[in-house]
Every structure is written in structure tokens, then in C-alpha cells.
Amino acid sequence: VETVMAYNGATQYLLGAAGSIIYKCDATTASAVVTSQQNARFQYVNFTPASGVPYIVACNGQDGVWNYDGSNWSHPSISGFSASNAIHVNVFKQRLWFVEDNTLKAWYLNAQSIAGTASAVDLSQFTRMGGELVAMGTWTLDAGQGVDDYAVFVTSEGEVIVFQGTDPTSSSTWAMRGLWQLGSPLGRRCLKKFAGDLLIATVDGVMPLSKALISSRVTPGVALTDKIQGAMSNSAQLYGANFGWDLAFCPKNSMLLLNVPVQEGTAQQQYAMNTITGSWGQFEEIFANCWEVFNDDLYFGGNGYIGQFWSSFSDNDGVDNIQSEALQAFNYFGKRGRLKHFKEARPIFSSNGSPAVLAKIEVDYQTSNTSGTLTFAPTSYAAWDVAVWDAGVWGGDMSILKNWQTMGAIGTAAAAHVFTASMGIEVHWQATDYLYEIGGVI
């Protein structure tokens, strides 16, 4: 499955495109609704025209424009350009806009129209680097005179062209506001709405346009991926040409996710940012070609299936453990350059069960997988009609696990390295205490 589409009509459900077929999906089954497509790499939007009927509008650069009204798929009558060349679609100011493949042209329909004659905006007269138009997005920005929407066009060479207005046929209501140079975009699914901003995934990192267009490429620290810029740059260099780069924002889980296609169609990894703390982690062995948020839940398209992510505390429908690895930042504990003999550590966890945990103290930026098993004193749960109300811990509640563990190591800087495996339970690593003795410089 290379595209997951969420239809937001009266009856909401998922659609998945795999190979040459579009499927209608529910919790357990999928049925073919469109066949004989050239590819499954659709871009799509939900759009409600003047008729009031909500549609999915989708295109893939080969099979024309598809409209879906909740029951039927159809090709709208679009003239002005060959609709089979439409490879990207966006909604701006109640108009449908299409990117024509291998050109710098964007085509738009009349306001609130699902079909009809399309008109072109040729961006070749504005660009300096050439290339082709990759994507278009809608950016909502408060420029000091109230909130307004801007049309954002991204080229294959990383040029970002911003227009403001409503009617492109009139110079009084349509004007270019700027041309900026960013890193080359990572795939056609490089744009994503993020709260009140618009994100763009480039070889320089994931950039919020509100900051990237102010500093351009002068200040790379504006990237949301700044904390993992080494890994981000390496992934972009190695896998940038692969299909499968995708951004997903799931407010319910406070997570922004970047899909990295390590091997196109077969192996992917994800960089995930906690939108509260701005910290990043990495998911492995989630082989996803694409992502979509549906009814506030996160779904992904795998090889032959659509999976729901973050839906339980076990993997693969309760078959496997969820395994995790975490390494804290190395810390000099206020004595940079002084040797320290680390004797014990107390990783503090909260859990509603008994997780399997391995841990060790790493020193001086060296890491290994050799770890000792942590042991925790069992939690005594409260008995009904005996324990003090609002003080006793009831079975199933989160309890604190915080026994001191012997972990010897000598070095100037240290970090706790933890591995966990759990099924059906919730585990949080809250903090770590250290017991150490300070030595000399050598």
C-alpha cells in the first residue's frame, strides 16, 4: 500500500491504493473499488464544491484525476491541460489546484468547482534554478494585518515561491510575495500542516516555513530536526531519491513523524518528535510506505495491508513484545574532565506491570549492548475495604519502580543506557539517580 486516503464525508473510512488497485477498507477487510491503475502513488485532498457533496480528489501523474463522492469513483471533465499529467493536488481559496508533472506549471479550476476548464500559472518566469514543480501547499500566516492564506509552491531545486490573493487572473488580487531558496524537497509528500504553520521536509531537515523563509539557508538551526541533524543529513544523502518520504502529524499522540525509506517498498524507519518537548526518537521495523491520520488515530500503509499505529501496548496484534532502547545524553555532573567512579544507578520507571529491563552506565561517549538485568521489588496492591482510600495503589494503576542497581563504570561523563521489552503493559522512564565518587583528572 503506497497511499492511504481518509474520506471525510458523512461516512468516514479509509481507502488504500496498492499496485494498480484502489481498495475500500474497514477494520478487517478490503474490497477493490478501482482497478487497472498505472501506480498507487496518489496525492489527494478532501474538497467540497458548491454542490455541498464532499469529495476525495486524487491524482498520480498517469491515471488522470479521480473524484470520489463516498459511493462512486469518476473522472471529472477537466479541459485546458491533460489531466493524466496531474501529479499533485491542493485546495487554496476554495479552488482546486493541480501540479502538472515534469513542468513548472500549476493549473486551477474556478472557485468551488470540481470540474471544468483549468487555467495555468507558469512559474518558470519566477524561478532561477529551473527544475519542476513538486508540490503546492496552503500556508496560514498572521502577517500583522490579520490571518491570511498564502499559496506555497515548491520546486525540485528547493525554491519556494509564495503568492497571496484569490483570483490569479487579476493582478490586483494575485501577487507574488517572495522567492526563497531552501534545500531540495524530499519527495512529493514534503509539505504538512503543523498547528498554525506549514512544514517542508528537505535535505536540510524538516523546516517550519514561518522560520525557514526568514533565515533561508543561513541559519540551519531553525529546522525542527536540528537535534538529530547528523542522522537527518545522513538519511537524506543515502535515501533521498527513494519513494516513501512522508510527514505525519498526530496531535492525539503529541507526535510529528517523518518516514524514511531506507529501501524503497521494503524497509523503512521513522524519526518521531514529541511535539511537547521537541525531543526526537526513532522507530524501527515499522515497514510503512505512507502515513495518514484518520479519526485522530494514526495509520500506515504496509506491504499488502493498512496498520493502525499506537493502538495497544503490544506489537503485531498482541503477538510480539514492544522492544525499546534509550540512551540519555552524556553528563559531566558539573565536573568536566574529572574522573568519576560510578558505583550504582537508580533508573526510575512507572508501569502498570513488570517490564523486562536491561541497563548499564555508559561512559565517555562509548556505547555497547552488554547490559545487566534490573530487579525491582514487587508492588503491593491495595485490598478493597482495607486500604486507605486515595492512598492505596489499586491493581492496574501505574506504580513507581526505583530500586538502586549496581552498575560500575569509570569515566568523566556518563549516561544511562536502557533496554526494555514489554507486552500488554505501559512503561515510562521518568528519571535516573546516580551514585558516584569523584577522582582526579588522570
Short mmCIF file of C-alpha atoms in Angstrom, two decimals:
data_model
loop_
_atom_site.label_atom_id
_atom_site.label_comp_id
_atom_site.label_asym_id
_atom_site.label_seq_id
_atom_site.Cartn_x
_atom_site.Cartn_y
_atom_site.Cartn_z
CA VAL A 1 0.00 0.00 0.00
CA GLU A 2 1.62 3.25 -1.15
CA THR A 3 -1.25 5.65 -0.42
CA VAL A 4 -3.74 5.79 2.45
CA MET A 5 -6.67 8.18 1.92
CA ALA A 6 -9.12 9.25 4.62
CA TYR A 7 -12.54 10.17 3.24
CA ASN A 8 -14.15 12.84 5.43
CA GLY A 9 -17.69 12.58 4.18
CA ALA A 10 -20.80 11.69 6.18
CA THR A 11 -19.48 8.14 6.48
CA GLN A 12 -15.77 8.25 7.20
CA TYR A 13 -13.46 5.43 6.22
CA LEU A 14 -10.06 4.61 4.80
CA LEU A 15 -9.05 3.91 1.23
CA GLY A 16 -5.78 2.26 0.29
CA ALA A 17 -4.01 2.18 -3.06
CA ALA A 18 -1.79 -0.82 -3.77
CA GLY A 19 -0.24 -1.69 -7.12
CA SER A 20 -2.92 -0.93 -9.71
CA ILE A 21 -5.98 -1.13 -7.43
CA ILE A 22 -7.76 1.21 -5.02
CA TYR A 23 -9.38 -0.57 -2.06
CA LYS A 24 -12.11 0.41 0.36
CA CYS A 25 -11.04 -0.73 3.83
CA ASP A 26 -12.63 -1.43 7.18
CA ALA A 27 -11.24 -2.93 10.39
CA THR A 28 -10.72 -6.40 8.92
CA THR A 29 -11.33 -6.47 5.15
CA ALA A 30 -10.59 -4.59 1.94
CA SER A 31 -12.56 -4.66 -1.30
CA ALA A 32 -11.36 -3.45 -4.71
CA VAL A 33 -13.26 -0.42 -5.99
CA VAL A 34 -10.99 0.81 -8.83
CA THR A 35 -8.67 -1.37 -10.90
CA SER A 36 -6.19 -1.06 -13.78
CA GLN A 37 -4.26 1.94 -12.44
CA GLN A 38 -0.70 2.67 -13.53
CA ASN A 39 0.57 3.21 -9.99
CA ALA A 40 -0.60 3.62 -6.39
CA ARG A 41 1.31 6.80 -5.55
CA PHE A 42 -1.61 9.18 -5.30
CA GLN A 43 -1.74 12.67 -3.87
CA TYR A 44 -5.21 13.64 -2.67
CA VAL A 45 -7.36 16.20 -0.88
CA ASN A 46 -10.84 16.32 0.58
CA PHE A 47 -12.86 19.04 -1.17
CA THR A 48 -16.48 20.18 -1.00
CA PRO A 49 -17.66 22.10 -4.10
CA ALA A 50 -20.74 24.30 -4.46
CA SER A 51 -23.00 21.22 -4.58
CA GLY A 52 -22.24 20.51 -0.91
CA VAL A 53 -21.21 16.91 -1.63
CA PRO A 54 -17.78 16.12 -0.14
CA TYR A 55 -15.27 14.52 -2.49
CA ILE A 56 -11.87 12.95 -2.49
CA VAL A 57 -9.87 14.37 -5.40
CA ALA A 58 -6.81 12.26 -6.24
CA CYS A 59 -4.15 12.07 -8.95
CA ASN A 60 -0.90 10.21 -9.58
CA GLY A 61 0.56 11.68 -12.79
CA GLN A 62 -0.64 8.87 -15.04
CA ASP A 63 -4.26 7.87 -14.44
CA GLY A 64 -5.98 11.22 -14.64
CA VAL A 65 -7.91 12.96 -11.89
CA TRP A 66 -10.25 10.83 -9.80
CA ASN A 67 -13.28 12.11 -7.85
CA TYR A 68 -14.91 10.06 -5.11
CA ASP A 69 -18.22 11.07 -3.50
CA GLY A 70 -18.49 8.35 -0.87
CA SER A 71 -20.08 5.84 -3.24
CA ASN A 72 -18.66 6.20 -6.73
CA TRP A 73 -15.33 6.93 -8.40
CA SER A 74 -15.36 9.00 -11.59
CA HIS A 75 -13.12 11.06 -13.84
CA PRO A 76 -14.24 14.71 -13.86
CA SER A 77 -14.34 16.57 -17.15
CA ILE A 78 -11.30 18.86 -16.98
CA SER A 79 -10.04 20.74 -20.03
CA GLY A 80 -7.15 23.13 -20.57
CA PHE A 81 -4.43 20.55 -19.96
CA SER A 82 -4.08 16.78 -19.96
CA ALA A 83 -5.49 15.65 -16.60
CA SER A 84 -3.46 12.44 -16.87
CA ASN A 85 -0.39 14.60 -16.16
CA ALA A 86 -1.79 15.91 -12.87
CA ILE A 87 0.52 14.56 -10.17
CA HIS A 88 -0.27 16.74 -7.14
CA VAL A 89 -3.46 18.44 -5.91
CA ASN A 90 -4.12 21.17 -3.35
CA VAL A 91 -7.01 23.35 -2.19
CA PHE A 92 -6.44 27.11 -1.98
CA LYS A 93 -9.12 29.79 -1.56
CA GLN A 94 -11.91 27.31 -2.44
CA ARG A 95 -10.15 26.33 -5.68
CA LEU A 96 -8.66 23.03 -6.74
CA TRP A 97 -5.06 23.37 -7.94
CA PHE A 98 -3.11 20.69 -9.84
CA VAL A 99 0.62 20.34 -10.45
CA GLU A 100 1.45 19.20 -13.97
CA ASP A 101 4.17 16.54 -13.99
CA ASN A 102 7.63 17.48 -15.29
CA THR A 103 6.73 21.17 -15.66
CA LEU A 104 6.73 24.37 -13.64
CA LYS A 105 3.01 24.85 -14.25
CA ALA A 106 0.17 24.79 -11.75
CA TRP A 107 -3.42 24.60 -13.04
CA TYR A 108 -6.52 25.79 -11.19
CA LEU A 109 -10.28 25.46 -11.62
CA ASN A 110 -12.97 28.01 -10.92
CA ALA A 111 -13.85 28.58 -7.28
CA GLN A 112 -15.96 25.79 -5.71
CA SER A 113 -15.74 23.73 -8.93
CA ILE A 114 -14.91 20.03 -9.16
CA ALA A 115 -14.52 20.07 -12.95
CA GLY A 116 -14.38 22.49 -15.88
CA THR A 117 -11.71 24.45 -17.73
CA ALA A 118 -8.39 24.77 -15.95
CA SER A 119 -6.13 27.81 -16.22
CA ALA A 120 -2.36 27.84 -15.74
CA VAL A 121 0.11 29.73 -13.58
CA ASP A 122 3.52 29.28 -15.19
CA LEU A 123 6.20 29.56 -12.51
CA SER A 124 9.13 29.28 -14.91
CA GLN A 125 9.17 33.09 -15.16
CA PHE A 126 9.80 33.35 -11.41
CA THR A 127 12.29 30.55 -10.71
CA ARG A 128 16.04 30.96 -11.01
CA MET A 129 17.12 27.31 -10.77
CA GLY A 130 14.67 25.62 -13.15
CA GLY A 131 13.63 22.07 -12.35
CA GLU A 132 9.98 21.07 -11.97
CA LEU A 133 7.15 21.86 -9.63
CA VAL A 134 6.97 19.22 -6.90
CA ALA A 135 4.19 20.27 -4.54
CA MET A 136 1.83 23.04 -3.52
CA GLY A 137 0.60 23.84 -0.03
CA THR A 138 -1.60 26.33 1.79
CA TRP A 139 0.16 28.34 4.50
CA THR A 140 -1.90 30.22 7.08
CA LEU A 141 0.03 33.20 8.41
CA ASP A 142 -0.64 36.26 10.53
CA ALA A 143 1.42 38.98 8.85
CA GLY A 144 0.34 41.70 11.27
CA GLN A 145 -2.84 42.69 9.47
CA GLY A 146 -4.88 39.63 10.31
CA VAL A 147 -4.69 35.97 9.39
CA ASP A 148 -4.49 35.13 5.70
CA ASP A 149 -3.73 32.13 3.50
CA TYR A 150 -0.74 32.04 1.17
CA ALA A 151 -0.17 29.72 -1.79
CA VAL A 152 3.20 27.97 -1.48
CA PHE A 153 4.85 26.31 -4.48
CA VAL A 154 7.95 24.11 -4.06
CA THR A 155 10.27 23.16 -6.91
CA SER A 156 12.60 20.20 -7.23
CA GLU A 157 15.57 22.56 -6.75
CA GLY A 158 14.33 23.75 -3.36
CA GLU A 159 12.94 27.09 -4.46
CA VAL A 160 9.84 28.16 -2.52
CA ILE A 161 7.56 30.67 -4.26
CA VAL A 162 4.82 32.31 -2.21
CA PHE A 163 1.74 34.03 -3.65
CA GLN A 164 -1.09 35.88 -1.96
CA GLY A 165 -4.56 36.57 -3.35
CA THR A 166 -7.76 35.00 -4.54
CA ASP A 167 -8.08 35.28 -8.32
CA PRO A 168 -4.92 34.51 -10.34
CA THR A 169 -6.44 36.12 -13.44
CA SER A 170 -6.26 39.59 -11.85
CA SER A 171 -3.03 41.35 -10.90
CA SER A 172 -4.97 43.37 -8.33
CA THR A 173 -5.97 40.22 -6.41
CA TRP A 174 -2.94 37.98 -7.04
CA ALA A 175 0.71 38.78 -6.44
CA MET A 176 3.99 37.04 -5.65
CA ARG A 177 5.21 37.76 -2.11
CA GLY A 178 8.63 36.17 -2.25
CA LEU A 179 11.06 33.61 -3.63
CA TRP A 180 13.32 31.71 -1.23
CA GLN A 181 15.96 29.02 -1.59
CA LEU A 182 15.81 26.01 0.73
CA GLY A 183 17.21 22.51 0.44
CA SER A 184 15.77 20.21 -2.20
CA PRO A 185 12.44 18.68 -1.08
CA LEU A 186 12.23 15.01 -0.10
CA GLY A 187 9.54 13.59 -2.35
CA ARG A 188 6.16 14.99 -3.35
CA ARG A 189 4.71 14.48 0.13
CA CYS A 190 7.12 17.03 1.55
CA LEU A 191 4.53 19.51 2.91
CA LYS A 192 2.43 19.08 6.05
CA LYS A 193 0.16 21.37 8.05
CA PHE A 194 1.53 21.64 11.58
CA ALA A 195 -0.64 23.59 14.02
CA GLY A 196 -0.55 27.14 12.59
CA ASP A 197 2.45 26.50 10.38
CA LEU A 198 3.42 24.61 7.24
CA LEU A 199 6.33 22.16 7.40
CA ILE A 200 8.57 21.24 4.50
CA ALA A 201 10.86 18.17 4.52
CA THR A 202 14.12 18.96 2.74
CA VAL A 203 17.66 17.65 2.60
CA ASP A 204 18.44 20.35 5.18
CA GLY A 205 15.85 18.97 7.60
CA VAL A 206 12.19 19.49 8.44
CA MET A 207 11.60 23.24 8.32
CA PRO A 208 8.68 25.34 9.58
CA LEU A 209 8.09 27.90 6.83
CA SER A 210 7.45 30.68 9.37
CA LYS A 211 11.13 30.47 10.35
CA ALA A 212 12.78 28.97 7.28
CA LEU A 213 11.70 31.77 4.95
CA ILE A 214 13.07 34.40 7.31
CA SER A 215 16.54 32.90 7.62
CA SER A 216 16.55 30.83 4.40
CA ARG A 217 19.64 28.55 4.47
CA VAL A 218 21.72 30.93 6.60
CA THR A 219 20.58 29.55 9.96
CA PRO A 220 20.03 25.78 9.72
CA GLY A 221 19.18 25.68 13.44
CA VAL A 222 15.60 26.69 12.62
CA ALA A 223 14.92 23.11 11.48
CA LEU A 224 12.76 21.02 13.81
CA THR A 225 15.27 18.24 13.14
CA ASP A 226 18.21 20.31 14.41
CA LYS A 227 18.73 17.95 17.38
CA ILE A 228 19.14 14.99 15.01
CA GLN A 229 20.73 16.86 12.13
CA GLY A 230 23.53 14.32 11.76
CA ALA A 231 21.11 11.43 11.32
CA MET A 232 18.80 13.56 9.18
CA SER A 233 21.58 14.63 6.81
CA ASN A 234 22.87 11.08 6.50
CA SER A 235 19.40 9.71 5.71
CA ALA A 236 18.72 12.43 3.15
CA GLN A 237 22.03 11.75 1.43
CA LEU A 238 21.60 7.97 1.33
CA TYR A 239 17.87 7.60 0.73
CA GLY A 240 16.72 10.99 -0.62
CA ALA A 241 15.85 9.60 -4.06
CA ASN A 242 13.67 6.76 -2.70
CA PHE A 243 9.88 6.90 -2.71
CA GLY A 244 8.32 6.88 0.74
CA TRP A 245 9.34 10.15 2.41
CA ASP A 246 6.26 11.30 4.31
CA LEU A 247 5.29 13.58 7.20
CA ALA A 248 2.50 12.77 9.64
CA PHE A 249 1.28 14.96 12.49
CA CYS A 250 -0.83 13.23 15.15
CA PRO A 251 -1.95 15.69 17.87
CA LYS A 252 -3.62 12.89 19.87
CA ASN A 253 -0.21 11.30 20.48
CA SER A 254 1.71 14.62 20.59
CA MET A 255 3.87 13.31 17.78
CA LEU A 256 5.31 14.50 14.49
CA LEU A 257 6.62 11.61 12.43
CA LEU A 258 9.00 11.59 9.45
CA ASN A 259 9.02 8.41 7.37
CA VAL A 260 12.46 7.48 5.99
CA PRO A 261 12.52 4.97 3.09
CA VAL A 262 15.77 3.09 3.75
CA GLN A 263 14.93 0.64 0.98
CA GLU A 264 12.07 1.63 -1.28
CA GLY A 265 8.98 -0.51 -0.68
CA THR A 266 10.58 -2.98 1.74
CA ALA A 267 12.40 -1.30 4.65
CA GLN A 268 11.64 1.98 6.39
CA GLN A 269 12.37 3.70 9.66
CA GLN A 270 10.75 6.72 11.30
CA TYR A 271 12.07 9.73 13.17
CA ALA A 272 9.45 10.85 15.70
CA MET A 273 9.36 14.16 17.58
CA ASN A 274 7.49 14.75 20.82
CA THR A 275 5.64 17.98 20.00
CA ILE A 276 5.59 18.97 23.70
CA THR A 277 9.31 18.63 24.44
CA GLY A 278 10.78 18.86 20.94
CA SER A 279 12.82 15.71 21.61
CA TRP A 280 13.31 13.04 18.94
CA GLY A 281 13.29 9.26 18.92
CA GLN A 282 13.46 6.58 16.26
CA PHE A 283 11.14 3.71 15.33
CA GLU A 284 12.46 0.63 13.59
CA GLU A 285 10.82 -2.44 12.00
CA ILE A 286 7.66 -0.50 11.16
CA PHE A 287 7.69 -1.08 7.43
CA ALA A 288 5.46 1.75 6.27
CA ASN A 289 5.28 3.21 2.77
CA CYS A 290 2.92 6.04 3.79
CA TRP A 291 1.01 7.51 6.76
CA GLU A 292 -2.37 9.11 7.38
CA VAL A 293 -4.36 10.40 10.35
CA PHE A 294 -7.96 9.16 10.46
CA ASN A 295 -10.41 10.00 13.25
CA ASP A 296 -7.43 11.28 15.29
CA ASP A 297 -5.66 7.90 15.02
CA LEU A 298 -2.51 7.19 13.03
CA TYR A 299 -2.49 4.61 10.23
CA PHE A 300 0.19 3.42 7.83
CA GLY A 301 0.29 1.52 4.56
CA GLY A 302 2.47 -1.59 4.64
CA ASN A 303 3.07 -4.26 2.04
CA GLY A 304 -0.40 -5.71 1.49
CA TYR A 305 -2.13 -4.15 4.49
CA ILE A 306 -3.06 -1.00 6.37
CA GLY A 307 -1.98 -0.96 10.00
CA GLN A 308 -3.03 1.16 12.96
CA PHE A 309 -0.16 2.64 14.93
CA TRP A 310 -0.01 3.32 18.67
CA SER A 311 -3.20 1.38 19.32
CA SER A 312 -2.06 -1.03 22.07
CA PHE A 313 0.83 -1.95 24.35
CA SER A 314 1.90 -4.95 22.27
CA ASP A 315 3.12 -5.39 18.72
CA ASN A 316 1.60 -7.23 15.76
CA ASP A 317 -1.87 -7.64 17.33
CA GLY A 318 -0.60 -8.98 20.64
CA VAL A 319 1.93 -11.45 19.21
CA ASP A 320 5.23 -9.71 19.97
CA ASN A 321 6.85 -7.63 22.69
CA ILE A 322 7.38 -3.94 22.14
CA GLN A 323 11.13 -3.50 22.46
CA SER A 324 12.79 -0.18 23.15
CA GLU A 325 16.25 1.24 23.62
CA ALA A 326 17.04 4.63 25.17
CA LEU A 327 20.33 6.37 25.84
CA GLN A 328 20.40 9.54 27.91
CA ALA A 329 22.62 12.47 26.94
CA PHE A 330 26.12 12.18 28.43
CA ASN A 331 26.59 14.33 31.51
CA TYR A 332 29.74 15.58 33.26
CA PHE A 333 27.80 16.21 36.52
CA GLY A 334 29.36 19.63 36.94
CA LYS A 335 32.95 18.30 36.96
CA ARG A 336 34.12 18.34 33.36
CA GLY A 337 37.42 16.50 32.88
CA ARG A 338 37.37 14.89 36.37
CA LEU A 339 37.25 11.11 36.57
CA LYS A 340 34.31 9.62 38.40
CA HIS A 341 33.78 6.13 39.74
CA PHE A 342 30.12 5.36 39.12
CA LYS A 343 29.00 2.73 41.57
CA GLU A 344 25.22 2.50 41.36
CA ALA A 345 22.30 3.98 39.46
CA ARG A 346 18.58 4.11 40.12
CA PRO A 347 16.51 4.31 36.93
CA ILE A 348 13.02 5.37 37.95
CA PHE A 349 10.18 3.81 35.97
CA SER A 350 6.43 3.96 36.21
CA SER A 351 4.49 0.96 34.95
CA ASN A 352 1.27 -0.97 35.43
CA GLY A 353 3.10 -4.29 35.20
CA SER A 354 6.53 -5.92 35.46
CA PRO A 355 8.60 -4.95 32.42
CA ALA A 356 11.81 -6.74 31.46
CA VAL A 357 14.57 -4.12 31.73
CA LEU A 358 18.29 -4.24 30.95
CA ALA A 359 20.53 -1.30 31.80
CA LYS A 360 24.11 -0.16 32.17
CA ILE A 361 26.12 3.03 32.64
CA GLU A 362 27.96 4.14 29.51
CA VAL A 363 30.99 6.41 29.95
CA ASP A 364 32.89 8.85 27.75
CA TYR A 365 30.62 8.55 24.72
CA GLN A 366 31.23 4.83 24.19
CA THR A 367 28.25 2.51 23.91
CA SER A 368 27.68 -1.25 23.85
CA ASN A 369 24.77 -3.66 24.08
CA THR A 370 26.12 -5.55 27.10
CA SER A 371 23.76 -4.79 29.97
CA GLY A 372 22.65 -6.22 33.29
CA THR A 373 19.13 -7.20 34.22
CA LEU A 374 17.38 -4.82 36.60
CA THR A 375 15.46 -6.20 39.54
CA PHE A 376 12.54 -4.39 41.16
CA ALA A 377 10.75 -5.02 44.39
CA PRO A 378 7.19 -6.20 43.64
CA THR A 379 4.43 -3.67 44.17
CA SER A 380 1.88 -4.50 46.84
CA TYR A 381 -1.57 -3.54 45.64
CA ALA A 382 -4.34 -2.35 47.89
CA ALA A 383 -7.10 -4.64 49.16
CA TRP A 384 -10.70 -3.49 48.82
CA ASP A 385 -12.35 -2.34 52.06
CA VAL A 386 -8.96 -2.49 53.84
CA ALA A 387 -6.64 0.06 52.21
CA VAL A 388 -6.89 3.80 52.82
CA TRP A 389 -8.92 5.47 50.09
CA ASP A 390 -6.93 7.80 47.81
CA ALA A 391 -3.67 6.41 49.22
CA GLY A 392 -3.57 2.71 48.29
CA VAL A 393 -2.38 1.63 44.81
CA TRP A 394 -5.06 -0.38 43.03
CA GLY A 395 -4.15 -3.19 40.66
CA GLY A 396 -3.73 -1.90 37.13
CA ASP A 397 -2.69 1.60 38.22
CA MET A 398 0.75 2.98 37.40
CA SER A 399 3.28 2.25 40.14
CA ILE A 400 6.83 3.51 40.66
CA LEU A 401 9.81 1.15 40.24
CA LYS A 402 13.00 2.68 41.64
CA ASN A 403 15.43 0.22 43.19
CA TRP A 404 19.16 1.03 43.31
CA GLN A 405 21.12 -1.14 40.87
CA THR A 406 24.83 -1.96 40.90
CA MET A 407 26.39 -0.60 37.68
CA GLY A 408 30.11 0.03 37.98
CA ALA A 409 31.99 2.22 35.49
CA ILE A 410 34.84 4.77 35.49
CA GLY A 411 34.89 7.83 33.26
CA THR A 412 34.48 11.59 33.06
CA ALA A 413 30.96 11.66 31.55
CA ALA A 414 28.19 9.11 31.92
CA ALA A 415 24.77 8.22 30.58
CA ALA A 416 22.26 5.53 31.44
CA HIS A 417 21.55 3.06 28.63
CA VAL A 418 18.29 1.15 28.98
CA PHE A 419 16.64 -1.68 27.02
CA THR A 420 13.06 -2.79 27.72
CA ALA A 421 10.71 -5.47 26.44
CA SER A 422 7.03 -5.49 27.36
CA MET A 423 3.69 -6.81 26.17
CA GLY A 424 0.32 -5.52 27.26
CA ILE A 425 1.68 -3.07 29.83
CA GLU A 426 2.65 0.60 29.89
CA VAL A 427 6.22 1.64 30.73
CA HIS A 428 7.62 5.15 31.30
CA TRP A 429 11.24 6.03 32.11
CA GLN A 430 10.88 9.05 34.39
CA ALA A 431 14.37 9.87 35.68
CA THR A 432 17.70 8.43 36.83
CA ASP A 433 19.72 8.91 40.03
CA TYR A 434 23.48 8.19 40.17
CA LEU A 435 25.83 7.27 43.00
CA TYR A 436 29.48 8.09 42.18
CA GLU A 437 32.82 9.10 43.70
CA ILE A 438 34.87 11.95 42.21
CA GLY A 439 38.51 11.27 41.39
CA GLY A 440 41.34 13.22 39.81
CA VAL A 441 42.00 14.33 36.25
CA ILE A 442 44.03 11.19 35.48
#
